[in-house]
XYZ file of N, CA and C in Angstrom:
639
model
N 76.671 155.899 168.800
C 76.552 156.609 167.541
C 75.470 157.572 167.152
N 75.680 158.912 166.822
C 74.494 159.570 166.891
C 73.702 159.768 165.614
N 72.452 159.329 165.747
C 71.575 159.324 164.433
C 70.990 160.477 164.077
N 71.155 160.793 162.948
C 70.645 162.181 162.099
C 68.996 161.975 162.077
N 68.561 163.173 162.577
C 66.829 163.180 162.449
C 66.421 163.395 160.924
N 65.400 162.780 160.783
C 64.741 163.043 159.141
C 64.369 164.302 158.954
N 64.975 164.811 157.999
C 64.602 166.260 157.362
C 63.689 166.231 156.288
N 62.520 166.349 156.280
C 61.608 166.397 154.928
C 62.001 167.458 154.054
N 62.548 168.632 154.507
C 63.139 169.576 153.227
C 64.095 169.313 152.598
N 65.014 167.919 152.982
C 65.844 167.561 152.222
C 65.445 166.200 151.340
N 64.307 165.917 151.230
C 63.601 164.780 150.471
C 63.374 165.258 148.958
N 63.486 164.306 148.204
C 63.117 164.781 146.941
C 61.485 165.133 146.507
N 60.573 164.453 147.711
C 59.144 164.755 147.380
C 58.816 166.402 147.836
N 59.795 166.742 148.798
C 59.737 168.434 149.087
C 59.978 169.236 147.866
N 61.171 168.929 147.249
C 61.610 169.335 146.012
C 61.006 169.677 144.853
N 60.105 168.324 144.603
C 59.289 168.110 143.511
C 58.042 168.987 143.740
N 57.393 168.979 145.011
C 56.327 169.662 145.389
C 56.570 170.974 145.053
N 57.718 171.579 145.539
C 58.117 173.043 145.391
C 58.144 173.508 143.878
N 58.581 172.601 143.148
C 58.938 172.783 141.759
C 57.588 173.076 141.164
N 56.713 172.094 141.418
C 54.860 172.026 140.801
C 54.571 173.381 141.014
N 54.614 173.717 142.475
C 53.843 175.001 142.768
C 54.512 176.116 141.899
N 55.766 176.157 141.848
C 56.469 177.124 141.343
C 56.033 177.402 139.523
N 56.088 176.168 139.220
C 55.551 176.153 137.812
C 54.360 176.475 137.459
N 53.380 176.081 138.354
C 51.951 176.486 138.281
C 51.764 178.005 138.440
N 52.635 178.385 139.423
C 52.581 179.929 139.349
C 53.126 180.689 138.184
N 54.212 180.332 137.684
C 54.729 180.890 136.547
C 53.813 180.795 135.257
N 53.085 179.567 135.014
C 52.330 179.543 133.758
C 50.979 180.318 134.323
N 50.589 180.308 135.339
C 49.305 181.311 135.658
C 49.569 182.577 135.338
N 50.825 182.995 135.907
C 51.052 184.593 135.726
C 51.378 184.962 134.286
N 52.225 184.180 133.752
C 52.403 184.295 132.384
C 51.043 184.229 131.443
N 50.406 183.319 131.496
C 49.112 182.752 130.960
C 48.155 183.899 130.953
N 47.891 184.115 132.181
C 47.001 185.201 132.265
C 47.081 186.378 131.912
N 48.352 186.905 132.193
C 49.028 188.276 131.614
C 48.840 188.308 129.956
N 49.345 187.301 129.452
C 49.401 187.016 127.928
C 47.852 187.447 127.445
N 46.784 186.605 128.014
C 45.681 186.617 127.572
C 45.108 188.138 127.503
N 45.410 188.799 128.915
C 44.900 190.268 128.692
C 45.534 190.935 127.797
N 46.850 191.000 127.728
C 47.491 191.619 126.769
C 46.988 191.292 124.946
N 46.734 190.144 124.990
C 46.232 189.729 123.504
C 44.667 190.376 123.357
N 43.884 190.255 124.505
C 42.845 190.610 124.400
C 42.549 192.212 124.100
N 43.333 193.064 124.929
C 43.582 194.421 124.727
C 44.020 194.910 123.329
N 45.145 194.330 122.713
C 45.584 194.367 121.467
C 44.595 194.077 120.496
N 44.035 193.038 120.518
C 43.160 192.509 119.623
C 41.727 193.349 119.683
N 41.442 193.913 120.550
C 40.145 194.966 120.475
C 40.647 196.185 120.194
N 41.745 196.979 120.420
C 41.781 198.144 120.310
C 42.655 198.374 119.019
N 43.429 197.347 118.505
C 44.476 197.676 117.479
C 43.666 196.992 116.148
N 43.078 195.862 116.640
C 42.661 195.126 115.260
C 41.113 195.014 115.339
N 40.608 195.653 116.177
C 39.109 195.887 116.171
C 38.394 194.599 116.284
N 39.105 193.549 116.825
C 38.519 192.254 117.166
C 37.746 191.751 118.628
N 37.779 190.749 118.650
C 37.202 190.177 120.097
C 37.768 188.870 120.252
N 38.463 188.777 121.604
C 38.649 187.693 122.191
C 37.762 186.862 122.756
N 36.951 185.891 121.954
C 35.768 185.205 122.627
C 36.142 184.251 123.748
N 35.479 184.888 124.737
C 35.777 183.742 126.048
C 37.033 184.203 126.882
N 37.643 185.071 126.498
C 38.623 185.728 127.338
C 38.907 185.654 128.697
N 37.382 186.244 129.333
C 37.294 186.210 130.898
C 37.346 184.767 131.299
N 36.947 183.817 130.729
C 37.015 182.319 131.104
C 38.528 181.718 131.147
N 39.064 182.039 130.099
C 40.612 181.464 130.058
C 41.364 182.282 131.045
N 41.279 183.487 131.373
C 41.772 184.288 132.346
C 41.683 183.702 133.613
N 40.153 183.376 134.070
C 39.617 183.005 135.286
C 40.471 181.600 135.542
N 40.571 180.914 134.500
C 40.992 179.508 134.695
C 42.708 179.586 135.064
N 43.326 180.413 134.547
C 45.032 180.502 135.067
C 44.810 181.420 136.244
N 44.136 182.258 136.390
C 44.269 183.337 137.836
C 43.833 182.452 138.861
N 42.728 181.601 138.984
C 42.515 180.818 140.216
C 43.749 180.088 140.572
N 44.379 179.321 139.738
C 45.824 178.605 140.172
C 46.701 179.569 140.480
N 47.052 180.637 139.764
C 47.865 181.756 140.289
C 47.701 181.937 141.573
N 46.539 182.449 142.016
C 46.167 182.993 143.474
C 46.190 182.040 144.265
N 45.957 180.632 144.036
C 45.782 179.765 145.610
C 47.386 179.093 145.494
N 48.044 178.901 144.317
C 49.394 178.553 144.440
C 50.444 179.494 144.805
N 49.928 180.857 144.808
C 50.821 181.906 145.418
C 50.539 181.865 146.834
N 49.364 181.332 147.275
C 49.182 181.138 148.633
C 49.657 180.087 149.344
N 49.871 179.113 148.579
C 50.468 177.747 149.241
C 52.023 178.145 149.008
N 52.715 178.958 147.880
C 53.990 179.168 148.311
C 54.310 180.185 149.318
N 53.406 180.921 149.771
C 53.669 181.767 151.081
C 53.661 180.991 152.187
N 52.727 179.849 152.211
C 52.885 179.028 153.265
C 54.200 178.090 153.238
N 54.728 177.849 152.175
C 56.255 177.295 151.886
C 57.200 177.918 152.610
N 57.148 179.245 152.283
C 58.059 179.917 152.744
C 58.041 180.548 154.296
N 56.873 180.252 154.657
C 56.344 180.751 155.980
C 56.416 182.368 156.132
N 56.104 182.639 154.968
C 55.944 184.356 154.788
C 54.885 184.962 154.569
N 53.764 184.466 155.310
C 52.420 184.967 155.124
C 52.504 186.549 156.092
N 51.661 187.229 155.519
C 51.740 188.769 156.273
C 51.033 188.426 157.717
N 51.641 188.604 158.920
C 51.297 188.529 159.956
C 51.133 189.945 160.844
N 49.849 190.281 161.552
C 50.039 191.309 162.402
C 50.322 190.901 163.743
N 51.605 190.701 163.899
C 52.411 190.045 165.125
C 52.817 191.286 165.903
N 52.086 191.626 166.809
C 52.571 193.007 167.539
C 53.499 192.338 168.808
N 53.003 191.159 169.090
C 54.149 190.563 170.154
C 55.334 190.599 169.983
N 55.766 190.208 168.841
C 57.151 190.055 168.495
C 57.897 191.441 168.485
N 57.202 192.361 168.565
C 57.716 193.991 168.595
C 58.003 194.176 170.225
N 56.934 193.863 170.943
C 57.178 194.179 172.508
C 57.918 193.203 173.374
N 57.717 191.874 173.002
C 58.408 190.686 173.678
C 59.839 190.549 173.492
N 60.621 190.511 174.273
C 61.870 190.380 173.735
C 62.489 189.144 174.486
N 61.967 188.547 175.396
C 62.257 187.383 176.169
C 61.869 186.116 174.865
N 62.783 185.516 174.269
C 62.660 184.409 172.983
C 61.835 183.577 173.564
N 62.135 182.978 174.891
C 61.430 181.824 175.334
C 59.855 182.164 175.171
N 59.326 183.220 175.783
C 57.961 183.600 175.818
C 57.495 184.035 174.463
N 58.180 184.642 173.865
C 57.922 184.991 172.351
C 57.540 183.914 171.442
N 58.447 182.968 171.514
C 58.308 181.720 170.716
C 57.150 180.932 171.123
N 56.906 180.899 172.298
C 55.719 180.058 173.007
C 54.519 180.761 172.158
N 54.323 181.950 172.259
C 53.128 182.771 171.612
C 53.057 182.265 170.088
N 54.517 182.188 169.184
C 54.504 181.964 168.082
C 53.979 180.622 167.692
N 54.305 179.653 168.658
C 53.809 178.162 168.451
C 52.410 178.086 168.501
N 51.821 178.796 169.626
C 50.397 179.092 169.872
C 49.714 179.718 168.632
N 50.225 180.791 168.001
C 49.500 181.200 166.936
C 49.582 180.267 165.615
N 50.653 179.529 165.392
C 50.864 178.441 164.389
C 49.763 177.483 164.811
N 49.338 176.956 165.881
C 48.468 176.176 166.199
C 47.151 176.531 165.820
N 46.717 177.826 166.218
C 45.535 178.303 165.893
C 45.409 178.569 164.185
N 46.620 178.768 163.564
C 46.409 178.859 162.179
C 46.167 177.528 161.477
N 46.575 176.400 162.040
C 46.458 175.052 161.777
C 44.873 174.741 162.015
N 44.350 174.939 162.795
C 42.946 174.678 163.335
C 41.895 175.560 162.369
N 42.266 177.062 162.046
C 41.382 177.575 161.061
C 41.608 176.997 159.697
N 43.007 176.814 159.280
C 43.129 176.106 157.934
C 42.317 174.830 157.764
N 42.333 174.167 158.850
C 41.602 172.768 158.732
C 40.109 172.964 158.425
N 39.608 173.803 159.115
C 38.223 174.162 159.038
C 37.907 174.550 157.508
N 38.681 175.641 157.203
C 38.317 175.951 155.541
C 38.705 174.664 154.717
N 39.862 173.850 154.912
C 39.939 173.030 154.237
C 38.747 171.921 154.068
N 38.121 171.631 155.294
C 36.975 170.856 155.332
C 35.884 171.365 154.229
N 35.786 172.651 154.293
C 34.682 173.361 153.445
C 35.244 173.223 151.923
N 36.476 173.516 151.697
C 37.028 173.397 150.342
C 36.950 172.058 149.665
N 36.917 171.034 150.622
C 36.913 169.706 150.336
C 35.524 169.285 149.691
N 34.448 169.993 150.390
C 33.003 169.760 150.262
C 32.720 170.320 148.932
N 33.281 171.447 148.746
C 33.205 172.401 147.722
C 33.498 171.697 146.519
N 34.557 171.103 146.583
C 35.584 170.289 145.627
C 34.728 168.998 144.926
N 34.106 168.243 145.979
C 33.378 166.996 145.660
C 32.005 167.750 144.797
N 31.492 168.264 145.446
C 30.197 168.991 144.961
C 30.124 169.563 143.463
N 31.384 170.226 143.132
C 31.511 170.583 141.768
C 31.968 169.426 141.038
N 32.609 168.502 141.399
C 32.749 167.103 140.599
C 31.481 166.595 140.233
N 30.535 166.404 141.222
C 29.382 166.021 140.976
C 28.449 166.948 139.912
N 28.508 168.104 139.949
C 27.666 168.794 139.272
C 28.310 169.003 137.948
N 29.457 169.022 137.843
C 30.442 169.137 136.746
C 29.815 170.217 135.607
N 29.764 171.503 136.232
C 29.436 172.896 135.491
C 30.130 173.135 134.294
N 29.833 173.585 133.371
C 30.577 174.230 132.220
C 30.622 175.679 131.982
N 31.754 176.336 131.576
C 31.631 177.861 131.448
C 30.640 178.000 130.323
N 30.189 179.300 130.279
C 28.998 179.816 129.352
C 29.279 179.675 127.763
N 30.644 180.170 127.780
C 31.199 180.430 126.141
C 32.013 179.375 125.571
N 32.999 179.112 126.534
C 34.039 177.923 126.087
C 33.839 176.496 126.437
N 32.790 176.474 127.356
C 32.252 174.976 127.673
C 33.528 174.462 128.677
N 34.277 175.356 129.114
C 35.517 174.664 129.949
C 34.919 174.192 131.358
N 35.243 172.920 131.833
C 34.562 172.390 133.192
C 35.244 173.286 134.125
N 34.320 173.895 135.011
C 34.492 174.806 136.091
C 35.462 173.904 137.300
N 35.248 172.700 137.234
C 36.228 172.040 138.130
C 37.599 172.429 137.998
N 38.258 172.652 136.784
C 39.349 173.023 136.461
C 39.993 174.036 137.267
N 39.128 175.248 137.100
C 39.794 176.428 137.931
C 39.521 176.085 139.678
N 38.346 175.674 139.974
C 37.839 175.726 140.971
C 38.514 174.622 141.829
N 39.192 173.643 141.274
C 39.616 172.743 141.939
C 41.015 173.331 142.706
N 41.510 174.551 142.153
C 42.739 174.997 142.589
C 42.502 175.418 144.186
N 41.077 175.654 144.478
C 40.751 176.002 145.899
C 41.115 174.975 146.910
N 40.602 173.766 146.572
C 41.050 172.709 147.519
C 42.605 172.254 147.433
N 43.156 172.482 146.398
C 44.591 172.066 146.311
C 45.230 173.071 147.105
N 44.857 174.255 146.854
C 45.591 175.439 147.528
C 45.497 175.209 149.092
N 44.444 175.075 149.678
C 44.164 175.016 150.951
C 44.910 173.633 151.643
N 44.843 172.772 150.613
C 45.581 171.272 150.969
C 47.082 171.452 151.149
N 47.547 172.251 150.285
C 49.035 172.725 150.315
C 49.425 173.433 151.531
N 48.536 174.412 151.967
C 48.850 175.344 152.807
C 48.707 174.508 154.246
N 47.874 173.504 154.416
C 47.741 172.855 155.679
C 48.823 171.704 155.803
N 49.302 171.368 154.815
C 50.708 170.493 154.929
C 52.036 171.527 155.060
N 51.902 172.620 154.641
C 53.193 173.348 155.196
C 52.860 173.824 156.621
N 51.711 174.319 156.837
C 51.398 174.980 158.291
C 51.631 173.846 159.438
N 51.061 172.595 159.080
C 51.500 171.245 160.040
C 52.722 170.974 160.034
N 53.507 171.173 159.063
C 55.128 170.848 158.991
C 55.828 171.855 159.911
N 55.657 173.081 159.462
C 56.306 174.106 160.395
C 56.104 174.002 161.708
N 54.620 173.850 162.054
C 54.153 173.543 163.583
C 55.204 172.553 164.154
N 54.717 171.389 163.709
C 55.660 170.283 164.312
C 56.917 170.463 164.604
N 57.642 171.062 163.628
C 59.355 171.499 163.580
C 59.571 172.356 164.566
N 58.848 173.579 164.722
C 59.050 174.696 165.902
C 58.708 174.140 167.230
N 57.612 173.312 167.592
C 57.275 172.690 168.630
C 58.553 171.717 169.288
N 59.002 170.863 168.219
C 60.007 169.919 168.485
C 61.337 170.842 168.935
N 61.535 171.729 168.270
C 62.759 172.562 168.585
C 62.584 173.184 169.900
N 61.259 173.769 170.100
C 61.253 174.525 171.248
C 61.134 173.720 172.415
N 60.728 172.324 172.301
C 60.492 171.540 173.589
C 62.154 171.194 173.840
N 63.018 171.016 172.803
C 64.340 170.491 173.057
C 65.197 171.602 173.624
N 65.109 172.900 173.038
C 65.896 173.969 173.278
C 65.455 175.316 174.135
N 64.157 175.132 174.204
C 63.404 176.421 174.583
C 63.026 177.416 173.772
N 63.499 177.523 172.596
C 63.357 178.664 171.543
C 63.241 177.796 170.122
N 62.363 178.591 169.340
C 62.530 177.733 167.919
C 62.677 178.877 166.800
N 63.210 180.259 167.119
C 63.531 180.996 166.043
C 64.741 181.718 166.177
N 65.130 182.419 165.154
C 66.411 183.272 165.246
C 66.174 184.367 166.010
N 67.279 184.846 166.548
C 67.049 185.992 167.681
C 67.019 187.206 166.620
N 66.572 188.393 167.146
C 66.342 189.614 166.351
C 66.952 190.720 167.357
N 67.602 191.571 166.843
C 67.950 192.810 167.558
C 67.437 193.068 168.819
N 67.803 192.785 169.819
C 66.973 193.172 171.348
C 66.656 191.796 171.916
N 66.527 190.856 171.333
C 66.128 189.531 171.847
C 67.090 188.987 172.847
N 66.664 188.320 173.971
C 67.542 187.662 174.941
C 66.691 186.521 175.513
N 67.453 185.565 176.158
C 67.152 184.399 176.965
C 67.543 184.591 178.300
N 66.982 184.026 179.162
C 67.059 184.204 180.408
C 68.265 183.298 180.896
N 68.996 183.371 182.303
C 70.133 182.840 182.495
C 69.957 181.513 182.867
N 68.731 181.226 183.366
C 68.388 179.728 183.619
C 68.415 178.926 182.387
N 67.570 179.459 181.286
C 67.604 178.722 179.975
C 69.038 178.638 179.343
N 69.899 179.756 179.604
C 71.451 179.545 179.015
C 72.197 178.276 179.849
N 71.792 178.475 180.976
C 72.535 177.272 181.947
C 72.011 175.973 181.324
N 70.731 175.569 181.244
C 70.179 174.488 180.947
C 70.684 174.074 179.410
N 70.740 175.032 178.525
C 70.911 174.873 177.306
C 72.065 175.565 176.536
N 73.542 174.990 176.796
C 74.632 175.904 176.575
C 74.912 176.072 174.945
N 74.046 175.378 174.352
C 74.197 175.660 172.763
C 73.561 176.948 172.377
N 72.893 177.608 173.251
C 72.005 178.956 173.044
C 73.441 179.879 173.291
N 74.583 179.479 173.603
C 75.775 180.737 173.764
C 75.593 181.978 172.938
N 75.184 181.763 171.530
C 74.954 182.928 170.783
C 74.007 184.019 171.121
N 73.080 183.647 172.118
C 72.105 184.486 172.375
C 72.197 185.279 173.512
N 72.190 186.500 173.724
C 72.515 187.077 174.825
C 71.527 186.909 176.059
N 71.620 187.164 177.370
C 71.125 187.008 178.215
C 70.622 188.616 178.457
N 69.467 188.873 179.239
C 68.995 190.144 179.514
C 70.111 190.986 180.201
N 70.846 190.506 181.147
C 71.988 191.237 181.681
C 73.260 191.649 180.687
N 73.258 190.678 179.746
C 74.437 190.714 178.886
C 74.057 191.925 177.842
N 72.700 191.680 177.375
C 72.168 192.932 176.585
C 72.534 194.108 177.139
N 72.008 194.372 178.442
C 72.161 195.670 179.292
C 73.403 195.998 179.068
N 74.262 195.288 179.577
C 75.699 195.573 179.701
C 76.328 196.038 178.117
N 76.059 195.284 177.285
C 76.279 195.781 175.953
C 75.974 197.254 175.446
N 74.481 197.652 176.059
C 73.968 198.901 175.753
C 74.599 199.823 176.559
N 75.097 199.575 177.803
C 75.572 200.600 178.497
C 76.897 200.859 178.064
N 77.603 199.938 177.507
C 78.913 200.126 177.112
C 79.012 200.939 175.769
N 77.951 200.837 174.848
C 77.689 201.315 173.772
C 77.465 203.079 173.918
N 76.563 203.249 175.108
C 76.273 204.546 175.512
C 77.740 205.246 175.921
N 78.532 204.593 176.664
C 79.750 205.198 177.191
C 80.802 205.397 176.147
N 80.839 204.545 175.172
C 81.492 204.832 173.750
C 81.047 206.156 173.324
N 80.052 206.240 172.992
C 79.311 207.412 172.291
C 79.429 208.696 173.237
N 79.710 208.540 174.550
C 80.060 209.967 175.389
C 81.200 210.220 175.245
């Protein structure tokens, strides 16, 4: 009897964590925008002043920024200067470089998370307050720690998932136009029949040229 592998993305934990991030993003975006609009209207229409507006905006903007970064890690959609994917078309080699890139990302994020953790506990120890409204600075600044913590969680998850898939099938991504696999990899993994080999790709290209002529 075939047993199904555990999929973390199908769990309640994954769903709740995703919703918490989305709620914090929405609240941060709406609240910071509302504060800025209210401050402008109060100053230029009613000739008043929103006392401590910069501190309130800072509070929500910090959480918006770092939860946005965590959401990018959740979607695995951070901007990447990945020139190799443009020039490399052999999926086995290209996906190997992808995994190496993800591994280096985890290493760098771990280092930054270590710094963020030290910063987080030092802020708790100091318990500084904002100048005007006396808001505990740990509230906005803690978003740095939680943001990098969530990024680390998602980066590690995607790394191990892609690595397991790569070890099992030889590839770990969806093919793009022009991508191919080797004949040996196709023979070893028949489930990759939908991905063309280099010879099949060249043959289809030649057929397309002949049809155009």
